[in-house]
Amino acid sequence: MAKIALITGATSGIGEACAHLFAREKYDLILTGRRGDRLEKLAKKLNAKYNVEIAVSQFDVRSMAEVADNLDGLPAKWKKVNVLINNAGLSQGLDPIDKGSLDDWDTMIDTNIKGLLYVSKIVSNWMIKNGQGHIINIGSIAGKEVYPNGNVYCASKHAVDALNKGMRLDLLPHGIKVTAIHPGAVETEFSEVRFKGDKERAKKVYEGFEPLVADDIAETIWFVVSRPKHVNINDMVVMPTAQANAVTIFRS
Ligand code: NDP
Ligand code: 8X3
C-alpha cells in the first residue's frame, strides 16, 4: 500500500512543491487549500504524471467546523496518513504595533496558529490510532527571530516553534515524529499576499540576491521524512546563502 501525505496549503508555493515531490516519491496525497480550482488542476496533473491517488479537500483552516467536516468526511483509507505537512500560512501587512490592522492580526493568528492546531488535532488522533506518523510544521526564521514591524507574524511563528516542541512531547509515547522547518526568504506568493496584491512591492523583497525557491524547502522536507525510523530531526533553519538572519541580506 502506498504511503499517504496530507499537505495543507497545496495550492501554491512550498505546499505545491511538496505535492510534486511526494507524488514523485509515490505517495498518495490529500491536498488541501481554499482555492479548489487549483487543487483540482494539481491533482489531475500529478495523477497523470505519477499515477498516484489524490484526494482533494477544500477548506479554510481557520474554521474548525470546515476542517472537521472535510477531514472526518474522508473515506477511512485516507486516514492512514503517514505524513502531515502543516504548511498553510500567511503574513498580512508589515506595520508597527501601534498601526497594525486588527483584521490582519486575526487572520495571521487564526491561520498560522489556530488553523495548524485544528488540523493537527484531527490528524494526530488518526496517527495515534495507526501507531505511526510524522508531523512537519512549517515555521519560519520569523519563529526564531523578531524583526521590525514583523510583530504579530513573528509571534505566530514563535507559537509554531513552541507547538512543534509541545507536540513532540505529547506524541512521544505514540512513536509519532514531529519536526519544524524554519525557512528564510522563499520566493513564492508569500510577499504578494503580505502586501495584498502589490506585485511591485513583493518583487522588491527578492531583488539583488538569490532567494530560496519552494523546491528547496520541499527537498529539505523530503530529507527529514526519509530518515530511518529511529531518527527524528527536531527542527531545521534553512536560509538563502545571501541571508544571514531575519534582517541581514547581502544584495548586489
Ligand atoms: P504561498 O502564499 O505561496 O502559499 C500559502 C499557502 O497557504 C497557499 O496554498 C494558501 O492556499 C494556503 N493558505 C493560506 N491561508 C489559508 C487558509 N485560511 N486556509 C487554507 N489554506 C490557506 O506561501 P508559501 O508557500 O511561501 O508559504 C507556505 C508556508 O511557509 C507558510 O506557513 C509561510 O508562513 C511559511 N514561510 C514562508 C516563507 C517565505 O519566505 N515564502 C519563509 C518562511 C516560512 P489558499 O490561498 O488556496 O487557501
Ligand atoms: C517568511 C520569511 O522573513 O518574511 O516567514 O518572515 S520573513
PDB file of C-alpha atoms and ligand atoms in Angstrom:
ATOM      1  CA  MET A   1       0.000   0.000   0.000  1.00  0.00           C
ATOM      2  CA  ALA A   2       1.279   3.460  -0.874  1.00  0.00           C
ATOM      3  CA  LYS A   3       2.126   5.865   1.927  1.00  0.00           C
ATOM      4  CA  ILE A   4      -0.072   8.936   2.342  1.00  0.00           C
ATOM      5  CA  ALA A   5       0.852  12.596   2.887  1.00  0.00           C
ATOM      6  CA  LEU A   6      -1.625  15.316   3.808  1.00  0.00           C
ATOM      7  CA  ILE A   7      -0.423  18.755   2.721  1.00  0.00           C
ATOM      8  CA  THR A   8      -2.160  21.950   3.843  1.00  0.00           C
ATOM      9  CA  GLY A   9      -1.773  24.965   1.575  1.00  0.00           C
ATOM     10  CA  ALA A  10      -1.065  22.852  -1.512  1.00  0.00           C
ATOM     11  CA  THR A  11      -2.398  25.448  -3.966  1.00  0.00           C
ATOM     12  CA  SER A  12       0.841  27.402  -4.150  1.00  0.00           C
ATOM     13  CA  GLY A  13       4.488  27.778  -3.151  1.00  0.00           C
ATOM     14  CA  ILE A  14       6.002  25.342  -0.673  1.00  0.00           C
ATOM     15  CA  GLY A  15       2.872  23.186  -0.356  1.00  0.00           C
ATOM     16  CA  GLU A  16       2.556  22.769  -4.107  1.00  0.00           C
ATOM     17  CA  ALA A  17       6.257  21.894  -4.398  1.00  0.00           C
ATOM     18  CA  CYS A  18       5.811  19.267  -1.663  1.00  0.00           C
ATOM     19  CA  ALA A  19       2.864  17.804  -3.585  1.00  0.00           C
ATOM     20  CA  HIS A  20       5.072  17.351  -6.663  1.00  0.00           C
ATOM     21  CA  LEU A  21       7.941  15.852  -4.708  1.00  0.00           C
ATOM     22  CA  PHE A  22       5.861  13.431  -2.626  1.00  0.00           C
ATOM     23  CA  ALA A  23       3.939  12.323  -5.739  1.00  0.00           C
ATOM     24  CA  ARG A  24       7.270  11.678  -7.444  1.00  0.00           C
ATOM     25  CA  GLU A  25       8.162   9.522  -4.437  1.00  0.00           C
ATOM     26  CA  LYS A  26       4.917   7.579  -4.972  1.00  0.00           C
ATOM     27  CA  TYR A  27       2.956   8.910  -2.013  1.00  0.00           C
ATOM     28  CA  ASP A  28      -0.810   9.168  -2.324  1.00  0.00           C
ATOM     29  CA  LEU A  29      -1.828  12.687  -1.390  1.00  0.00           C
ATOM     30  CA  ILE A  30      -4.526  14.624   0.397  1.00  0.00           C
ATOM     31  CA  LEU A  31      -4.235  18.130  -0.983  1.00  0.00           C
ATOM     32  CA  THR A  32      -5.916  20.990   0.873  1.00  0.00           C
ATOM     33  CA  GLY A  33      -6.385  24.723   0.480  1.00  0.00           C
ATOM     34  CA  ARG A  34      -9.156  27.231  -0.186  1.00  0.00           C
ATOM     35  CA  ARG A  35      -8.722  27.540  -3.968  1.00  0.00           C
ATOM     36  CA  GLY A  36     -10.481  24.405  -5.157  1.00  0.00           C
ATOM     37  CA  ASP A  37      -9.822  25.005  -8.863  1.00  0.00           C
ATOM     38  CA  ARG A  38      -6.078  24.957  -8.244  1.00  0.00           C
ATOM     39  CA  LEU A  39      -6.347  21.802  -6.141  1.00  0.00           C
ATOM     40  CA  GLU A  40      -8.297  20.005  -8.880  1.00  0.00           C
ATOM     41  CA  LYS A  41      -5.817  21.069 -11.564  1.00  0.00           C
ATOM     42  CA  LEU A  42      -2.840  19.972  -9.483  1.00  0.00           C
ATOM     43  CA  ALA A  43      -4.475  16.646  -8.621  1.00  0.00           C
ATOM     44  CA  LYS A  44      -5.127  15.904 -12.287  1.00  0.00           C
ATOM     45  CA  LYS A  45      -1.580  16.803 -13.254  1.00  0.00           C
ATOM     46  CA  LEU A  46       0.071  14.697 -10.540  1.00  0.00           C
ATOM     47  CA  ASN A  47      -2.212  11.744 -11.147  1.00  0.00           C
ATOM     48  CA  ALA A  48      -1.390  11.782 -14.852  1.00  0.00           C
ATOM     49  CA  LYS A  49       2.335  12.211 -14.304  1.00  0.00           C
ATOM     50  CA  TYR A  50       2.960   9.883 -11.355  1.00  0.00           C
ATOM     51  CA  ASN A  51      -0.092   7.615 -11.267  1.00  0.00           C
ATOM     52  CA  VAL A  52      -0.714   8.291  -7.560  1.00  0.00           C
ATOM     53  CA  GLU A  53      -4.110   8.591  -5.883  1.00  0.00           C
ATOM     54  CA  ILE A  54      -5.148  12.041  -4.793  1.00  0.00           C
ATOM     55  CA  ALA A  55      -7.951  13.285  -2.546  1.00  0.00           C
ATOM     56  CA  VAL A  56      -8.790  16.960  -2.841  1.00  0.00           C
ATOM     57  CA  SER A  57     -10.143  18.567   0.308  1.00  0.00           C
ATOM     58  CA  GLN A  58     -11.082  22.212   0.009  1.00  0.00           C
ATOM     59  CA  PHE A  59     -11.394  24.110   3.284  1.00  0.00           C
ATOM     60  CA  ASP A  60     -10.317  27.156   5.228  1.00  0.00           C
ATOM     61  CA  VAL A  61      -8.054  26.083   8.107  1.00  0.00           C
ATOM     62  CA  ARG A  62      -9.437  28.961  10.199  1.00  0.00           C
ATOM     63  CA  SER A  63     -12.748  27.179  10.642  1.00  0.00           C
ATOM     64  CA  MET A  64     -12.721  24.116  12.911  1.00  0.00           C
ATOM     65  CA  ALA A  65     -16.135  23.171  11.514  1.00  0.00           C
ATOM     66  CA  GLU A  66     -14.807  23.186   7.927  1.00  0.00           C
ATOM     67  CA  VAL A  67     -11.636  21.345   8.894  1.00  0.00           C
ATOM     68  CA  ALA A  68     -13.574  18.680  10.791  1.00  0.00           C
ATOM     69  CA  ASP A  69     -16.309  18.246   8.138  1.00  0.00           C
ATOM     70  CA  ASN A  70     -13.778  17.796   5.372  1.00  0.00           C
ATOM     71  CA  LEU A  71     -11.200  15.648   7.151  1.00  0.00           C
ATOM     72  CA  ASP A  72     -13.651  13.481   9.093  1.00  0.00           C
ATOM     73  CA  GLY A  73     -15.599  13.046   5.852  1.00  0.00           C
ATOM     74  CA  LEU A  74     -12.693  11.404   4.033  1.00  0.00           C
ATOM     75  CA  PRO A  75     -13.028   7.648   3.405  1.00  0.00           C
ATOM     76  CA  ALA A  76     -11.276   5.509   6.048  1.00  0.00           C
ATOM     77  CA  LYS A  77      -8.329   4.569   3.824  1.00  0.00           C
ATOM     78  CA  TRP A  78      -7.194   8.195   3.704  1.00  0.00           C
ATOM     79  CA  LYS A  79      -6.964   8.332   7.487  1.00  0.00           C
ATOM     80  CA  LYS A  80      -3.877   6.107   7.413  1.00  0.00           C
ATOM     81  CA  VAL A  81      -1.840   9.286   6.925  1.00  0.00           C
ATOM     82  CA  ASN A  82       1.912   8.814   7.298  1.00  0.00           C
ATOM     83  CA  VAL A  83       2.998  12.440   6.897  1.00  0.00           C
ATOM     84  CA  LEU A  84       1.167  15.673   7.741  1.00  0.00           C
ATOM     85  CA  ILE A  85       2.739  18.845   6.368  1.00  0.00           C
ATOM     86  CA  ASN A  86       1.271  21.778   8.292  1.00  0.00           C
ATOM     87  CA  ASN A  87       2.186  24.365   5.692  1.00  0.00           C
ATOM     88  CA  ALA A  88      -0.877  26.626   5.200  1.00  0.00           C
ATOM     89  CA  GLY A  89       0.054  30.051   6.474  1.00  0.00           C
ATOM     90  CA  LEU A  90       0.495  33.668   5.601  1.00  0.00           C
ATOM     91  CA  SER A  91       1.586  37.108   6.597  1.00  0.00           C
ATOM     92  CA  GLN A  92      -0.634  40.164   6.291  1.00  0.00           C
ATOM     93  CA  GLY A  93       0.855  43.637   6.444  1.00  0.00           C
ATOM     94  CA  LEU A  94       4.165  44.913   7.783  1.00  0.00           C
ATOM     95  CA  ASP A  95       3.210  47.674  10.192  1.00  0.00           C
ATOM     96  CA  PRO A  96       4.446  48.850  13.585  1.00  0.00           C
ATOM     97  CA  ILE A  97       2.406  47.616  16.532  1.00  0.00           C
ATOM     98  CA  ASP A  98       0.605  50.959  17.025  1.00  0.00           C
ATOM     99  CA  LYS A  99      -0.594  50.990  13.411  1.00  0.00           C
ATOM    100  CA  GLY A 100      -1.356  47.322  12.861  1.00  0.00           C
ATOM    101  CA  SER A 101      -4.721  46.228  11.486  1.00  0.00           C
ATOM    102  CA  LEU A 102      -6.875  44.094  13.766  1.00  0.00           C
ATOM    103  CA  ASP A 103      -8.111  42.158  10.738  1.00  0.00           C
ATOM    104  CA  ASP A 104      -4.533  41.352   9.713  1.00  0.00           C
ATOM    105  CA  TRP A 105      -3.691  40.228  13.240  1.00  0.00           C
ATOM    106  CA  ASP A 106      -6.755  37.998  13.436  1.00  0.00           C
ATOM    107  CA  THR A 107      -6.038  36.480  10.018  1.00  0.00           C
ATOM    108  CA  MET A 108      -2.447  35.591  10.928  1.00  0.00           C
ATOM    109  CA  ILE A 109      -3.288  34.227  14.364  1.00  0.00           C
ATOM    110  CA  ASP A 110      -6.319  32.304  13.098  1.00  0.00           C
ATOM    111  CA  THR A 111      -4.426  30.789  10.147  1.00  0.00           C
ATOM    112  CA  ASN A 112      -0.893  30.230  11.390  1.00  0.00           C
ATOM    113  CA  ILE A 113      -1.699  29.131  14.944  1.00  0.00           C
ATOM    114  CA  LYS A 114      -5.331  28.073  15.246  1.00  0.00           C
ATOM    115  CA  GLY A 115      -5.554  26.547  11.764  1.00  0.00           C
ATOM    116  CA  LEU A 116      -2.433  24.489  12.377  1.00  0.00           C
ATOM    117  CA  LEU A 117      -3.910  23.342  15.703  1.00  0.00           C
ATOM    118  CA  TYR A 118      -7.278  22.365  14.198  1.00  0.00           C
ATOM    119  CA  VAL A 119      -5.701  20.179  11.505  1.00  0.00           C
ATOM    120  CA  SER A 120      -3.190  18.695  13.960  1.00  0.00           C
ATOM    121  CA  LYS A 121      -5.871  17.740  16.473  1.00  0.00           C
ATOM    122  CA  ILE A 122      -7.713  15.619  13.945  1.00  0.00           C
ATOM    123  CA  VAL A 123      -4.728  14.109  12.186  1.00  0.00           C
ATOM    124  CA  SER A 124      -2.773  13.354  15.372  1.00  0.00           C
ATOM    125  CA  ASN A 125      -5.749  11.269  16.544  1.00  0.00           C
ATOM    126  CA  TRP A 126      -5.595   9.291  13.289  1.00  0.00           C
ATOM    127  CA  MET A 127      -1.844   8.827  13.730  1.00  0.00           C
ATOM    128  CA  ILE A 128      -2.252   7.638  17.311  1.00  0.00           C
ATOM    129  CA  LYS A 129      -4.780   5.031  16.137  1.00  0.00           C
ATOM    130  CA  ASN A 130      -2.423   3.986  13.341  1.00  0.00           C
ATOM    131  CA  GLY A 131       0.555   3.797  15.730  1.00  0.00           C
ATOM    132  CA  GLN A 132       2.766   5.875  13.445  1.00  0.00           C
ATOM    133  CA  GLY A 133       3.132   9.232  11.749  1.00  0.00           C
ATOM    134  CA  HIS A 134       5.317  12.265  11.110  1.00  0.00           C
ATOM    135  CA  ILE A 135       4.132  15.836  11.515  1.00  0.00           C
ATOM    136  CA  ILE A 136       6.104  18.550   9.726  1.00  0.00           C
ATOM    137  CA  ASN A 137       5.324  22.072  10.933  1.00  0.00           C
ATOM    138  CA  ILE A 138       6.365  24.920   8.663  1.00  0.00           C
ATOM    139  CA  GLY A 139       7.645  27.683  10.914  1.00  0.00           C
ATOM    140  CA  SER A 140       9.932  30.463   9.723  1.00  0.00           C
ATOM    141  CA  ILE A 141      13.071  32.393  10.559  1.00  0.00           C
ATOM    142  CA  ALA A 142      10.342  34.684  11.974  1.00  0.00           C
ATOM    143  CA  GLY A 143       9.740  31.953  14.543  1.00  0.00           C
ATOM    144  CA  LYS A 144      13.331  32.194  15.708  1.00  0.00           C
ATOM    145  CA  GLU A 145      13.902  35.954  15.496  1.00  0.00           C
ATOM    146  CA  VAL A 146      11.761  39.094  15.582  1.00  0.00           C
ATOM    147  CA  TYR A 147      12.228  41.867  13.020  1.00  0.00           C
ATOM    148  CA  PRO A 148      10.875  45.443  12.910  1.00  0.00           C
ATOM    149  CA  ASN A 149       7.162  45.541  12.003  1.00  0.00           C
ATOM    150  CA  GLY A 150       7.039  41.733  11.952  1.00  0.00           C
ATOM    151  CA  ASN A 151       5.418  41.723  15.430  1.00  0.00           C
ATOM    152  CA  VAL A 152       2.306  39.532  15.012  1.00  0.00           C
ATOM    153  CA  TYR A 153       3.586  37.364  12.134  1.00  0.00           C
ATOM    154  CA  CYS A 154       6.741  36.686  14.176  1.00  0.00           C
ATOM    155  CA  ALA A 155       4.617  35.929  17.254  1.00  0.00           C
ATOM    156  CA  SER A 156       2.510  33.476  15.251  1.00  0.00           C
ATOM    157  CA  LYS A 157       5.615  31.664  14.008  1.00  0.00           C
ATOM    158  CA  HIS A 158       7.170  31.657  17.508  1.00  0.00           C
ATOM    159  CA  ALA A 159       3.939  29.916  18.517  1.00  0.00           C
ATOM    160  CA  VAL A 160       4.515  27.331  15.776  1.00  0.00           C
ATOM    161  CA  ASP A 161       8.020  26.772  17.186  1.00  0.00           C
ATOM    162  CA  ALA A 162       6.547  26.230  20.673  1.00  0.00           C
ATOM    163  CA  LEU A 163       3.755  23.992  19.379  1.00  0.00           C
ATOM    164  CA  ASN A 164       6.306  21.933  17.480  1.00  0.00           C
ATOM    165  CA  LYS A 165       8.113  21.249  20.769  1.00  0.00           C
ATOM    166  CA  GLY A 166       4.856  20.646  22.637  1.00  0.00           C
ATOM    167  CA  MET A 167       3.552  18.223  20.025  1.00  0.00           C
ATOM    168  CA  ARG A 168       6.786  16.240  20.145  1.00  0.00           C
ATOM    169  CA  LEU A 169       6.450  15.841  23.922  1.00  0.00           C
ATOM    170  CA  ASP A 170       2.783  14.877  23.811  1.00  0.00           C
ATOM    171  CA  LEU A 171       3.083  12.476  20.880  1.00  0.00           C
ATOM    172  CA  LEU A 172       6.323  10.850  22.069  1.00  0.00           C
ATOM    173  CA  PRO A 173       4.584   7.845  23.702  1.00  0.00           C
ATOM    174  CA  HIS A 174       2.849   7.149  20.383  1.00  0.00           C
ATOM    175  CA  GLY A 175       6.025   6.989  18.309  1.00  0.00           C
ATOM    176  CA  ILE A 176       4.982   9.964  16.205  1.00  0.00           C
ATOM    177  CA  LYS A 177       7.799  12.087  14.822  1.00  0.00           C
ATOM    178  CA  VAL A 178       7.493  15.888  14.939  1.00  0.00           C
ATOM    179  CA  THR A 179       9.725  18.286  13.002  1.00  0.00           C
ATOM    180  CA  ALA A 180       9.721  22.007  12.250  1.00  0.00           C
ATOM    181  CA  ILE A 181      11.255  23.530   9.146  1.00  0.00           C
ATOM    182  CA  HIS A 182      12.075  27.218   9.504  1.00  0.00           C
ATOM    183  CA  PRO A 183      12.832  28.860   6.136  1.00  0.00           C
ATOM    184  CA  GLY A 184      14.296  32.273   5.429  1.00  0.00           C
ATOM    185  CA  ALA A 185      13.186  34.125   2.290  1.00  0.00           C
ATOM    186  CA  VAL A 186      11.485  31.822  -0.220  1.00  0.00           C
ATOM    187  CA  GLU A 187      10.153  33.376  -3.431  1.00  0.00           C
ATOM    188  CA  THR A 188       6.501  32.268  -3.586  1.00  0.00           C
ATOM    189  CA  GLU A 189       3.166  34.093  -3.425  1.00  0.00           C
ATOM    190  CA  PHE A 190       4.000  34.881   0.211  1.00  0.00           C
ATOM    191  CA  SER A 191       5.051  38.533  -0.255  1.00  0.00           C
ATOM    192  CA  GLU A 192       2.234  39.230  -2.695  1.00  0.00           C
ATOM    193  CA  VAL A 193      -0.186  38.012  -0.033  1.00  0.00           C
ATOM    194  CA  ARG A 194       1.604  40.004   2.680  1.00  0.00           C
ATOM    195  CA  PHE A 195       1.346  43.173   0.575  1.00  0.00           C
ATOM    196  CA  LYS A 196      -2.215  42.379  -0.511  1.00  0.00           C
ATOM    197  CA  GLY A 197      -1.622  42.004  -4.226  1.00  0.00           C
ATOM    198  CA  ASP A 198       1.020  44.744  -4.616  1.00  0.00           C
ATOM    199  CA  LYS A 199       3.256  42.801  -7.024  1.00  0.00           C
ATOM    200  CA  GLU A 200       5.855  45.587  -7.356  1.00  0.00           C
ATOM    201  CA  ARG A 201       6.422  45.771  -3.604  1.00  0.00           C
ATOM    202  CA  ALA A 202       6.507  41.989  -3.384  1.00  0.00           C
ATOM    203  CA  LYS A 203       9.107  41.732  -6.165  1.00  0.00           C
ATOM    204  CA  LYS A 204      11.445  44.098  -4.307  1.00  0.00           C
ATOM    205  CA  VAL A 205      11.705  41.669  -1.385  1.00  0.00           C
ATOM    206  CA  TYR A 206      13.685  39.259  -3.575  1.00  0.00           C
ATOM    207  CA  GLU A 207      15.739  41.773  -5.571  1.00  0.00           C
ATOM    208  CA  GLY A 208      19.548  41.728  -5.638  1.00  0.00           C
ATOM    209  CA  PHE A 209      20.046  38.254  -4.143  1.00  0.00           C
ATOM    210  CA  GLU A 210      19.104  34.673  -4.829  1.00  0.00           C
ATOM    211  CA  PRO A 211      16.247  33.654  -2.552  1.00  0.00           C
ATOM    212  CA  LEU A 212      15.224  30.097  -1.815  1.00  0.00           C
ATOM    213  CA  VAL A 213      12.631  28.529  -4.100  1.00  0.00           C
ATOM    214  CA  ALA A 214       9.791  26.308  -2.920  1.00  0.00           C
ATOM    215  CA  ASP A 215      11.585  23.185  -4.202  1.00  0.00           C
ATOM    216  CA  ASP A 216      14.490  23.875  -1.805  1.00  0.00           C
ATOM    217  CA  ILE A 217      12.109  23.524   1.122  1.00  0.00           C
ATOM    218  CA  ALA A 218      10.274  20.538  -0.366  1.00  0.00           C
ATOM    219  CA  GLU A 219      13.632  18.758  -0.763  1.00  0.00           C
ATOM    220  CA  THR A 220      14.532  19.566   2.840  1.00  0.00           C
ATOM    221  CA  ILE A 221      11.215  18.145   3.993  1.00  0.00           C
ATOM    222  CA  TRP A 222      11.829  15.021   1.933  1.00  0.00           C
ATOM    223  CA  PHE A 223      15.263  14.611   3.560  1.00  0.00           C
ATOM    224  CA  VAL A 224      13.663  14.853   7.007  1.00  0.00           C
ATOM    225  CA  VAL A 225      10.865  12.413   6.162  1.00  0.00           C
ATOM    226  CA  SER A 226      13.162   9.870   4.556  1.00  0.00           C
ATOM    227  CA  ARG A 227      15.431   9.382   7.617  1.00  0.00           C
ATOM    228  CA  PRO A 228      15.370   5.923   9.241  1.00  0.00           C
ATOM    229  CA  LYS A 229      12.603   5.134  11.741  1.00  0.00           C
ATOM    230  CA  HIS A 230      14.815   5.777  14.798  1.00  0.00           C
ATOM    231  CA  VAL A 231      15.943   9.241  13.623  1.00  0.00           C
ATOM    232  CA  ASN A 232      13.911  12.416  14.167  1.00  0.00           C
ATOM    233  CA  ILE A 233      15.099  15.844  13.094  1.00  0.00           C
ATOM    234  CA  ASN A 234      13.627  18.232  15.641  1.00  0.00           C
ATOM    235  CA  ASP A 235      13.979  21.363  13.600  1.00  0.00           C
ATOM    236  CA  MET A 236      15.962  22.963  10.815  1.00  0.00           C
ATOM    237  CA  VAL A 237      16.557  26.601   9.869  1.00  0.00           C
ATOM    238  CA  VAL A 238      17.053  26.835   6.104  1.00  0.00           C
ATOM    239  CA  MET A 239      18.290  30.141   4.671  1.00  0.00           C
ATOM    240  CA  PRO A 240      19.358  31.550   1.331  1.00  0.00           C
ATOM    241  CA  THR A 241      23.154  31.744   1.287  1.00  0.00           C
ATOM    242  CA  ALA A 242      22.834  35.527   0.918  1.00  0.00           C
ATOM    243  CA  GLN A 243      20.668  35.848   4.065  1.00  0.00           C
ATOM    244  CA  ALA A 244      22.492  35.681   7.408  1.00  0.00           C
ATOM    245  CA  ASN A 245      19.473  36.248   9.653  1.00  0.00           C
ATOM    246  CA  ALA A 246      15.950  37.634   9.505  1.00  0.00           C
ATOM    247  CA  VAL A 247      17.100  41.155   8.598  1.00  0.00           C
ATOM    248  CA  THR A 248      20.559  40.829   7.066  1.00  0.00           C
ATOM    249  CA  ILE A 249      20.545  40.108   3.349  1.00  0.00           C
ATOM    250  CA  PHE A 250      23.572  40.738   1.143  1.00  0.00           C
ATOM    251  CA  ARG A 251      22.171  42.386  -2.003  1.00  0.00           C
ATOM    252  CA  SER A 252      24.254  43.202  -5.047  1.00  0.00           C
TER     253      SER A 252
HETATM  254  P1  NDP B   1       2.135  30.913  -0.560  1.00  0.00           P
HETATM  255  O1  NDP B   1       1.343  32.170  -0.362  1.00  0.00           O
HETATM  256  O2  NDP B   1       2.673  30.640  -1.902  1.00  0.00           O
HETATM  257  O3  NDP B   1       1.264  29.665  -0.063  1.00  0.00           O
HETATM  258  C1  NDP B   1       0.482  29.722   1.084  1.00  0.00           C
HETATM  259  C2  NDP B   1      -0.478  28.549   1.093  1.00  0.00           C
HETATM  260  O4  NDP B   1      -1.251  28.610   2.310  1.00  0.00           O
HETATM  261  C3  NDP B   1      -1.455  28.593  -0.066  1.00  0.00           C
HETATM  262  O5  NDP B   1      -1.572  27.304  -0.612  1.00  0.00           O
HETATM  263  C4  NDP B   1      -2.766  29.016   0.582  1.00  0.00           C
HETATM  264  O6  NDP B   1      -3.857  28.386  -0.075  1.00  0.00           O
HETATM  265  C5  NDP B   1      -2.614  28.435   1.996  1.00  0.00           C
HETATM  266  N1  NDP B   1      -3.487  29.135   2.935  1.00  0.00           N
HETATM  267  C6  NDP B   1      -3.383  30.423   3.363  1.00  0.00           C
HETATM  268  N2  NDP B   1      -4.412  30.728   4.164  1.00  0.00           N
HETATM  269  C7  NDP B   1      -5.187  29.605   4.247  1.00  0.00           C
HETATM  270  C8  NDP B   1      -6.401  29.291   4.904  1.00  0.00           C
HETATM  271  N3  NDP B   1      -7.027  30.202   5.674  1.00  0.00           N
HETATM  272  N4  NDP B   1      -6.931  28.057   4.754  1.00  0.00           N
HETATM  273  C9  NDP B   1      -6.297  27.145   3.989  1.00  0.00           C
HETATM  274  N5  NDP B   1      -5.149  27.362   3.340  1.00  0.00           N
HETATM  275  C10 NDP B   1      -4.612  28.589   3.461  1.00  0.00           C
HETATM  276  O7  NDP B   1       3.318  30.993   0.518  1.00  0.00           O
HETATM  277  P2  NDP B   1       4.472  29.961   0.928  1.00  0.00           P
HETATM  278  O8  NDP B   1       4.424  28.731   0.132  1.00  0.00           O
HETATM  279  O9  NDP B   1       5.721  30.735   0.974  1.00  0.00           O
HETATM  280  O10 NDP B   1       4.033  29.683   2.440  1.00  0.00           O
HETATM  281  C11 NDP B   1       3.880  28.407   2.993  1.00  0.00           C
HETATM  282  C12 NDP B   1       4.277  28.444   4.459  1.00  0.00           C
HETATM  283  O11 NDP B   1       5.656  28.781   4.574  1.00  0.00           O
HETATM  284  C13 NDP B   1       3.533  29.475   5.295  1.00  0.00           C
HETATM  285  O12 NDP B   1       3.233  28.894   6.550  1.00  0.00           O
HETATM  286  C14 NDP B   1       4.549  30.594   5.461  1.00  0.00           C
HETATM  287  O13 NDP B   1       4.321  31.348   6.621  1.00  0.00           O
HETATM  288  C15 NDP B   1       5.824  29.802   5.530  1.00  0.00           C
HETATM  289  N6  NDP B   1       7.068  30.517   5.239  1.00  0.00           N
HETATM  290  C16 NDP B   1       7.216  31.165   4.038  1.00  0.00           C
HETATM  291  C17 NDP B   1       8.405  31.832   3.781  1.00  0.00           C
HETATM  292  C18 NDP B   1       8.609  32.623   2.523  1.00  0.00           C
HETATM  293  O14 NDP B   1       9.544  33.447   2.508  1.00  0.00           O
HETATM  294  N7  NDP B   1       7.847  32.419   1.479  1.00  0.00           N
HETATM  295  C19 NDP B   1       9.518  31.798   4.741  1.00  0.00           C
HETATM  296  C20 NDP B   1       9.225  31.099   5.955  1.00  0.00           C
HETATM  297  C21 NDP B   1       8.053  30.464   6.169  1.00  0.00           C
HETATM  298  P3  NDP B   1      -5.252  29.104  -0.467  1.00  0.00           P
HETATM  299  O15 NDP B   1      -4.980  30.571  -0.613  1.00  0.00           O
HETATM  300  O16 NDP B   1      -5.680  28.416  -1.720  1.00  0.00           O
HETATM  301  O17 NDP B   1      -6.133  28.787   0.703  1.00  0.00           O
HETATM  302  C1  8X3 B   2       8.652  34.372   5.910  1.00  0.00           C
HETATM  303  C2  8X3 B   2      10.004  34.955   5.953  1.00  0.00           C
HETATM  304  O1  8X3 B   2      11.421  36.916   6.793  1.00  0.00           O
HETATM  305  O2  8X3 B   2       9.252  37.437   5.838  1.00  0.00           O
HETATM  306  O3  8X3 B   2       8.329  33.670   7.067  1.00  0.00           O
HETATM  307  O4  8X3 B   2       9.407  36.454   7.995  1.00  0.00           O
HETATM  308  S1  8X3 B   2      10.002  36.507   6.684  1.00  0.00           S
END
